[in-house]
């Protein structure tokens, strides 16, 4: 069985392996022992804090294969970004240049450096090992964050964002990066990527353009990828769009990938999740595939299975003992669930 739980210090070796496997561009998990240990410690503190409003907390979960004990994926949530270290984006805008005398009207696209998402919550750090990318696992890994957020809304902001990976070439280099490197940063992409990953972002404010940039002046290959996602990111983008996330013109500084947003209470899996008592039964007839979690914080556990079924007549979630044990649930305790795929019977 695959079970989501909060990360703990003993998971360091597994997290480092995932950081290595995730490759360049996955800045939330840099291959840096100190930074990874710091992220684990910060997450452990965040889960035990008594929180009434979002702050510096960061929640990192791991996906464990209980049959082997292996950690096969990660997923995370930042409670409020940009409070300590600014979170920068380019905002896409349009400006009008008009000459009445010449009867000329030009509408021009611009990019402006901003930190408009300061204080928003961010879903992040989603990675699943290649051999587990099948069935419902990826979908579960994305949606399980919304079960936790639905259960603990006071820990998160009203606006939730997700930064989507932008287009890169076969060598992992974003076409958008070249003009920035040449004109402003004069460091290579791996170096900039590493600095972001270890939290050293001061160079952005120091070196990035401070005035709006006319998109039409950029190289054609850079223009074409603004707001576009990497081929491997398209399924994740589609899934979040189905949850209600939309793109409002903000893109990443380095690869120009879109940042999408939604209101917490309007995210489909948050709004549609149901919290009910559980009833442990010996057998549940297979039906819909459900993602189910307990209602704990530090002891949060979640999984997906057909070993659970909502009985409207009893007003209870019927679950088999194996699933109940994995989620540390007993008769009468509360669980929260969502249907992983609408229409499955």
CSV table of C-alpha atoms in Angstrom, one decimal:
chain,number,residue,atom,x,y,z
A,1,UNK,CA,0.0,0.0,0.0
A,2,UNK,CA,1.1,3.6,-0.7
A,3,UNK,CA,0.8,5.9,2.2
A,4,UNK,CA,1.4,9.6,2.5
A,5,UNK,CA,2.8,10.9,5.8
A,6,UNK,CA,4.8,13.9,7.1
A,7,UNK,CA,8.6,13.7,6.4
A,8,UNK,CA,10.9,12.9,9.3
A,9,UNK,CA,14.6,13.1,9.9
A,10,UNK,CA,15.2,9.4,9.1
A,11,UNK,CA,14.0,10.1,5.5
A,12,UNK,CA,17.1,12.2,4.7
A,13,UNK,CA,18.8,9.6,2.6
A,14,UNK,CA,15.7,8.9,0.6
A,15,UNK,CA,15.0,12.7,0.1
A,16,UNK,CA,18.6,13.2,-1.2
A,17,UNK,CA,18.1,10.4,-3.7
A,18,UNK,CA,14.9,12.0,-4.9
A,19,UNK,CA,16.7,15.4,-5.2
A,20,UNK,CA,19.4,13.8,-7.4
A,21,UNK,CA,16.8,11.9,-9.5
A,22,UNK,CA,14.6,15.0,-10.0
A,23,UNK,CA,17.4,16.8,-12.0
A,24,UNK,CA,17.9,20.5,-12.9
A,25,UNK,CA,15.0,22.9,-12.6
A,26,UNK,CA,13.5,21.3,-9.5
A,27,UNK,CA,14.6,24.1,-7.3
A,28,UNK,CA,12.5,23.1,-4.2
A,29,UNK,CA,14.8,20.1,-3.7
A,30,UNK,CA,18.4,21.1,-4.4
A,31,UNK,CA,21.2,18.5,-4.2
A,32,UNK,CA,22.6,20.2,-1.1
A,33,UNK,CA,22.7,18.2,2.2
A,34,UNK,CA,22.5,21.2,4.5
A,35,UNK,CA,19.5,22.6,2.6
A,36,UNK,CA,17.7,19.3,2.5
A,37,UNK,CA,18.3,18.7,6.3
A,38,UNK,CA,17.0,22.2,6.9
A,39,UNK,CA,13.8,21.5,4.9
A,40,UNK,CA,13.2,18.3,6.9
A,41,UNK,CA,13.7,20.1,10.2
A,42,UNK,CA,11.5,23.0,9.2
A,43,UNK,CA,8.7,20.7,8.1
A,44,UNK,CA,8.9,18.7,11.4
A,45,UNK,CA,8.5,22.0,13.3
A,46,UNK,CA,5.7,23.2,11.1
A,47,UNK,CA,3.6,20.1,11.7
A,48,UNK,CA,3.8,20.4,15.5
A,49,UNK,CA,3.1,24.1,15.7
A,50,UNK,CA,-0.2,25.4,16.9
A,51,UNK,CA,-1.2,27.6,14.0
A,52,UNK,CA,-4.1,30.1,13.8
A,53,UNK,CA,-3.0,31.8,10.5
A,54,UNK,CA,-0.4,31.0,7.8
A,55,UNK,CA,3.2,32.1,8.3
A,56,UNK,CA,6.6,30.6,7.7
A,57,UNK,CA,5.5,27.0,7.9
A,58,UNK,CA,6.4,24.5,5.2
A,59,UNK,CA,4.8,21.0,5.1
A,60,UNK,CA,6.7,18.3,3.3
A,61,UNK,CA,5.1,14.9,2.8
A,62,UNK,CA,6.6,11.6,1.6
A,63,UNK,CA,4.9,8.7,-0.2
A,64,UNK,CA,5.9,5.4,1.4
A,65,UNK,CA,5.5,2.0,-0.1
A,66,UNK,CA,4.5,0.0,3.0
A,67,UNK,CA,5.5,-3.3,1.4
A,68,UNK,CA,9.1,-2.3,1.1
A,69,UNK,CA,9.5,0.8,3.3
A,70,UNK,CA,10.8,2.7,0.3
A,71,UNK,CA,10.1,6.4,-0.1
A,72,UNK,CA,8.9,6.8,-3.7
A,73,UNK,CA,7.7,10.4,-3.9
A,74,UNK,CA,7.3,13.7,-2.3
A,75,UNK,CA,4.7,16.5,-2.2
A,76,UNK,CA,4.6,19.7,-0.3
A,77,UNK,CA,2.8,23.0,0.7
A,78,UNK,CA,4.4,26.3,1.7
A,79,UNK,CA,2.0,28.1,4.0
A,80,UNK,CA,2.9,31.7,2.9
A,81,UNK,CA,5.6,32.5,0.4
A,82,UNK,CA,7.7,35.6,0.1
A,83,UNK,CA,7.5,36.7,3.8
A,84,UNK,CA,11.2,36.2,4.5
A,85,UNK,CA,12.8,35.7,1.1
A,86,UNK,CA,10.9,37.5,-1.8
A,87,UNK,CA,9.2,35.4,-4.4
A,88,UNK,CA,9.7,37.1,-7.8
A,89,UNK,CA,7.8,36.7,-11.1
A,90,UNK,CA,7.4,38.5,-14.3
A,91,UNK,CA,3.9,39.8,-14.8
A,92,UNK,CA,2.7,40.0,-18.4
A,93,UNK,CA,0.9,43.2,-19.3
A,94,UNK,CA,0.0,45.2,-22.4
A,95,UNK,CA,0.7,48.9,-23.1
A,96,UNK,CA,-0.9,51.1,-25.8
A,97,UNK,CA,1.2,53.3,-28.1
A,98,UNK,CA,-1.2,55.6,-30.0
A,99,UNK,CA,-0.6,58.4,-32.5
A,100,UNK,CA,-3.8,60.2,-33.6
A,101,UNK,CA,-1.9,62.2,-36.1
A,102,UNK,CA,-0.6,59.1,-37.9
A,103,UNK,CA,-3.7,57.0,-37.1
A,104,UNK,CA,-1.5,54.3,-35.6
A,105,UNK,CA,-2.4,52.2,-32.6
A,106,UNK,CA,0.1,49.6,-31.3
A,107,UNK,CA,-0.7,47.2,-28.5
A,108,UNK,CA,2.6,45.9,-27.1
A,109,UNK,CA,3.3,43.1,-24.6
A,110,UNK,CA,5.6,43.8,-21.6
A,111,UNK,CA,7.1,41.8,-18.7
A,112,UNK,CA,7.5,43.5,-15.4
A,113,UNK,CA,9.4,42.2,-12.3
A,114,UNK,CA,7.0,41.9,-9.3
A,115,UNK,CA,6.4,40.0,-6.1
A,116,UNK,CA,2.6,40.1,-6.2
A,117,UNK,CA,2.1,36.6,-4.7
A,118,UNK,CA,3.7,37.5,-1.3
A,119,UNK,CA,1.7,35.8,1.4
A,120,UNK,CA,0.0,33.2,-0.9
A,121,UNK,CA,0.2,29.5,-0.1
A,122,UNK,CA,2.1,27.4,-2.6
A,123,UNK,CA,1.7,23.7,-3.5
A,124,UNK,CA,5.1,22.5,-4.6
A,125,UNK,CA,7.8,19.8,-4.4
A,126,UNK,CA,5.8,17.1,-6.2
A,127,UNK,CA,8.0,14.3,-7.5
A,128,UNK,CA,7.2,10.6,-8.1
A,129,UNK,CA,9.8,8.0,-9.0
A,130,UNK,CA,9.5,6.7,-12.5
A,131,UNK,CA,8.5,3.1,-11.7
A,132,UNK,CA,5.5,4.4,-9.7
A,133,UNK,CA,4.1,6.7,-12.4
A,134,UNK,CA,1.1,4.6,-13.2
A,135,UNK,CA,-2.5,4.2,-12.2
A,136,UNK,CA,-3.8,6.7,-9.7
A,137,UNK,CA,-0.5,7.4,-7.9
A,138,UNK,CA,0.4,10.7,-9.6
A,139,UNK,CA,-3.2,12.0,-9.3
A,140,UNK,CA,-3.2,11.0,-5.6
A,141,UNK,CA,0.1,12.7,-4.9
A,142,UNK,CA,-1.2,16.0,-6.3
A,143,UNK,CA,-4.7,15.9,-4.7
A,144,UNK,CA,-3.7,14.7,-1.2
A,145,UNK,CA,-2.4,18.2,-0.4
A,146,UNK,CA,-6.0,19.4,-0.8
A,147,UNK,CA,-7.3,16.9,1.7
A,148,UNK,CA,-4.8,18.3,4.2
A,149,UNK,CA,-5.6,21.9,3.3
A,150,UNK,CA,-9.4,21.2,3.6
A,151,UNK,CA,-8.9,19.8,7.1
A,152,UNK,CA,-6.6,22.6,8.3
A,153,UNK,CA,-7.7,25.7,6.4
A,154,UNK,CA,-6.4,28.1,9.1
A,155,UNK,CA,-2.9,27.1,8.2
A,156,UNK,CA,-3.2,28.4,4.6
A,157,UNK,CA,-3.9,31.6,2.7
A,158,UNK,CA,-6.9,32.4,0.7
A,159,UNK,CA,-4.9,32.4,-2.5
A,160,UNK,CA,-3.1,29.2,-3.5
A,161,UNK,CA,-0.5,29.1,-6.3
A,162,UNK,CA,1.5,26.5,-8.2
A,163,UNK,CA,4.6,27.3,-10.3
A,164,UNK,CA,4.7,25.1,-13.4
A,165,UNK,CA,7.9,24.1,-15.0
A,166,UNK,CA,8.6,25.9,-18.3
A,167,UNK,CA,10.0,24.8,-21.6
A,168,UNK,CA,13.6,23.6,-21.8
A,169,UNK,CA,15.7,22.0,-24.5
A,170,UNK,CA,17.3,18.6,-24.5
A,171,UNK,CA,20.1,19.8,-22.3
A,172,UNK,CA,17.8,21.2,-19.7
A,173,UNK,CA,18.4,24.8,-20.8
A,174,UNK,CA,15.3,27.1,-21.0
A,175,UNK,CA,15.1,29.0,-24.3
A,176,UNK,CA,13.9,32.0,-22.2
A,177,UNK,CA,17.1,32.0,-20.2
A,178,UNK,CA,19.6,33.0,-22.9
A,179,UNK,CA,18.7,36.7,-23.2
A,180,UNK,CA,18.6,37.1,-19.4
A,181,UNK,CA,22.0,35.6,-19.0
A,182,UNK,CA,23.5,37.7,-21.8
A,183,UNK,CA,22.2,41.0,-20.7
A,184,UNK,CA,21.7,40.9,-16.9
A,185,UNK,CA,23.0,37.9,-15.0
A,186,UNK,CA,26.2,36.7,-16.7
A,187,UNK,CA,26.0,33.4,-14.8
A,188,UNK,CA,25.0,30.0,-16.3
A,189,UNK,CA,21.6,28.5,-15.7
A,190,UNK,CA,22.8,25.6,-13.4
A,191,UNK,CA,24.4,28.2,-11.1
A,192,UNK,CA,21.3,30.4,-11.0
A,193,UNK,CA,19.1,27.3,-10.4
A,194,UNK,CA,21.4,26.2,-7.6
A,195,UNK,CA,21.4,29.6,-5.9
A,196,UNK,CA,17.6,29.7,-6.0
A,197,UNK,CA,17.4,26.2,-4.6
A,198,UNK,CA,19.6,27.0,-1.6
A,199,UNK,CA,17.7,30.2,-0.9
A,200,UNK,CA,20.2,32.7,-2.1
A,201,UNK,CA,17.9,35.0,-4.1
A,202,UNK,CA,19.4,38.5,-3.5
A,203,UNK,CA,21.0,38.5,-6.9
A,204,UNK,CA,17.5,38.7,-8.5
A,205,UNK,CA,16.7,42.1,-6.9
A,206,UNK,CA,20.3,43.2,-7.6
A,207,UNK,CA,20.7,42.2,-11.2
A,208,UNK,CA,17.3,41.6,-12.8
A,209,UNK,CA,15.7,44.4,-15.0
A,210,UNK,CA,13.9,47.0,-12.9
A,211,UNK,CA,11.8,48.4,-15.8
A,212,UNK,CA,9.1,46.8,-18.0
A,213,UNK,CA,10.6,44.8,-20.9
A,214,UNK,CA,9.0,44.9,-24.3
A,215,UNK,CA,8.5,41.3,-25.3
A,216,UNK,CA,8.8,42.1,-29.0
A,217,UNK,CA,12.5,43.0,-28.4
A,218,UNK,CA,13.3,39.5,-27.1
A,219,UNK,CA,14.7,36.7,-29.3
A,220,UNK,CA,11.9,34.8,-31.1
A,221,UNK,CA,12.7,31.5,-29.3
A,222,UNK,CA,12.3,33.3,-25.9
A,223,UNK,CA,9.0,34.9,-26.9
A,224,UNK,CA,7.5,31.6,-28.0
A,225,UNK,CA,7.8,29.9,-24.6
A,226,UNK,CA,6.4,32.6,-22.4
A,227,UNK,CA,3.6,31.0,-20.4
A,228,UNK,CA,4.2,27.6,-21.9
A,229,UNK,CA,4.9,24.4,-19.8
A,230,UNK,CA,7.4,21.6,-20.3
A,231,UNK,CA,6.0,18.6,-22.2
A,232,UNK,CA,6.2,16.5,-19.1
A,233,UNK,CA,4.3,19.1,-17.0
A,234,UNK,CA,1.2,19.2,-19.2
A,235,UNK,CA,-0.6,16.4,-17.3
A,236,UNK,CA,0.0,18.2,-14.0
A,237,UNK,CA,-1.2,21.5,-15.5
A,238,UNK,CA,-4.4,19.9,-16.8
A,239,UNK,CA,-5.1,18.3,-13.5
A,240,UNK,CA,-4.8,21.6,-11.6
A,241,UNK,CA,-6.9,23.4,-14.2
A,242,UNK,CA,-9.6,20.8,-13.5
A,243,UNK,CA,-9.3,21.8,-9.9
A,244,UNK,CA,-10.0,25.4,-10.8
A,245,UNK,CA,-6.5,26.9,-11.1
A,246,UNK,CA,-6.1,29.6,-13.7
A,247,UNK,CA,-3.2,31.5,-15.2
A,248,UNK,CA,-3.4,35.3,-14.7
A,249,UNK,CA,-0.3,36.3,-16.6
A,250,UNK,CA,2.5,35.6,-14.0
A,251,UNK,CA,5.5,33.6,-15.3
A,252,UNK,CA,8.8,32.3,-13.9
A,253,UNK,CA,11.8,34.5,-14.2
A,254,UNK,CA,14.1,31.9,-15.7
A,255,UNK,CA,12.1,29.5,-17.8
A,256,UNK,CA,8.9,31.6,-18.2
A,257,UNK,CA,6.7,28.8,-17.1
A,258,UNK,CA,3.2,29.9,-15.9
A,259,UNK,CA,2.3,30.4,-12.2
A,260,UNK,CA,-1.4,29.4,-11.7
A,261,UNK,CA,-3.7,30.3,-8.9
A,262,UNK,CA,-7.0,29.4,-7.2
A,263,UNK,CA,-9.0,30.4,-4.1
A,264,UNK,CA,-8.6,27.8,-1.4
A,265,UNK,CA,-12.3,27.3,-0.8
A,266,UNK,CA,-13.0,27.0,-4.5
A,267,UNK,CA,-10.5,24.3,-5.3
A,268,UNK,CA,-12.6,21.4,-6.4
A,269,UNK,CA,-11.0,18.8,-4.1
A,270,UNK,CA,-11.2,21.1,-1.1
A,271,UNK,CA,-14.9,22.0,-1.7
A,272,UNK,CA,-16.0,18.5,-2.6
A,273,UNK,CA,-14.1,16.6,0.2
A,274,UNK,CA,-16.3,15.0,2.8
A,275,UNK,CA,-15.6,14.5,6.5
A,276,UNK,CA,-17.4,11.6,8.1
A,277,UNK,CA,-17.0,8.9,10.8
A,278,UNK,CA,-15.4,5.6,9.7
A,279,UNK,CA,-16.8,2.1,10.2
A,280,UNK,CA,-14.3,-0.7,9.9
A,281,UNK,CA,-15.8,-3.7,8.1
A,282,UNK,CA,-14.4,-7.0,6.9
A,283,UNK,CA,-15.2,-6.4,3.2
A,284,UNK,CA,-16.0,-3.5,1.0
A,285,UNK,CA,-17.3,-4.1,-2.5
A,286,UNK,CA,-15.0,-2.5,-5.0
A,287,UNK,CA,-16.4,0.8,-6.5
A,288,UNK,CA,-15.0,4.2,-6.8
A,289,UNK,CA,-11.3,4.8,-6.1
A,290,UNK,CA,-11.1,7.1,-3.1
A,291,UNK,CA,-8.4,9.2,-1.6
A,292,UNK,CA,-8.8,9.0,2.2
A,293,UNK,CA,-7.0,10.7,5.1
A,294,UNK,CA,-7.3,10.9,8.8
A,295,UNK,CA,-7.8,14.3,10.4
A,296,UNK,CA,-4.5,14.6,12.2
A,297,UNK,CA,-1.7,17.1,11.7
A,298,UNK,CA,1.6,15.6,12.9
A,299,UNK,CA,0.1,12.2,12.6
A,300,UNK,CA,-1.5,12.8,9.1
A,301,UNK,CA,-1.9,9.7,7.0
A,302,UNK,CA,-3.6,9.3,3.6
A,303,UNK,CA,-3.9,6.7,0.9
A,304,UNK,CA,-6.0,5.7,-2.1
A,305,UNK,CA,-8.0,2.5,-2.4
A,306,UNK,CA,-11.2,0.8,-3.4
A,307,UNK,CA,-11.2,-0.6,0.1
A,308,UNK,CA,-13.4,2.3,1.2
A,309,UNK,CA,-17.0,3.3,0.3
A,310,UNK,CA,-19.2,6.1,1.5
A,311,UNK,CA,-22.5,4.7,2.8
A,312,UNK,CA,-25.0,7.6,2.6
A,313,UNK,CA,-27.6,5.7,4.6
A,314,UNK,CA,-25.3,5.2,7.6
A,315,UNK,CA,-23.5,8.5,7.0
A,316,UNK,CA,-20.2,6.7,7.4
A,317,UNK,CA,-17.2,5.7,5.4
A,318,UNK,CA,-16.9,2.0,5.3
A,319,UNK,CA,-13.2,0.8,5.2
A,320,UNK,CA,-11.4,-2.5,5.4
A,321,UNK,CA,-9.0,-3.2,8.3
A,322,UNK,CA,-5.9,-3.0,6.2
A,323,UNK,CA,-6.7,0.5,5.1
A,324,UNK,CA,-7.9,1.5,8.5
A,325,UNK,CA,-4.6,0.4,10.1
A,326,UNK,CA,-2.5,2.2,7.4
A,327,UNK,CA,-4.4,5.4,8.2
A,328,UNK,CA,-4.4,4.8,11.9
A,329,UNK,CA,-8.1,5.0,12.1
A,330,UNK,CA,-10.6,3.2,14.4
A,331,UNK,CA,-14.3,2.8,14.5
A,332,UNK,CA,-16.1,6.2,15.0
A,333,UNK,CA,-13.0,8.3,14.3
A,334,UNK,CA,-13.3,10.9,11.5
A,335,UNK,CA,-11.8,10.7,8.1
A,336,UNK,CA,-11.9,13.0,5.0
A,337,UNK,CA,-12.2,11.7,1.5
A,338,UNK,CA,-12.5,12.6,-2.2
A,339,UNK,CA,-13.3,10.6,-5.3
A,340,UNK,CA,-10.0,10.3,-7.3
A,341,UNK,CA,-11.7,10.0,-10.6
A,342,UNK,CA,-15.2,11.3,-11.3
A,343,UNK,CA,-17.5,8.8,-12.9
A,344,UNK,CA,-15.6,5.6,-12.0
A,345,UNK,CA,-17.8,2.7,-10.9
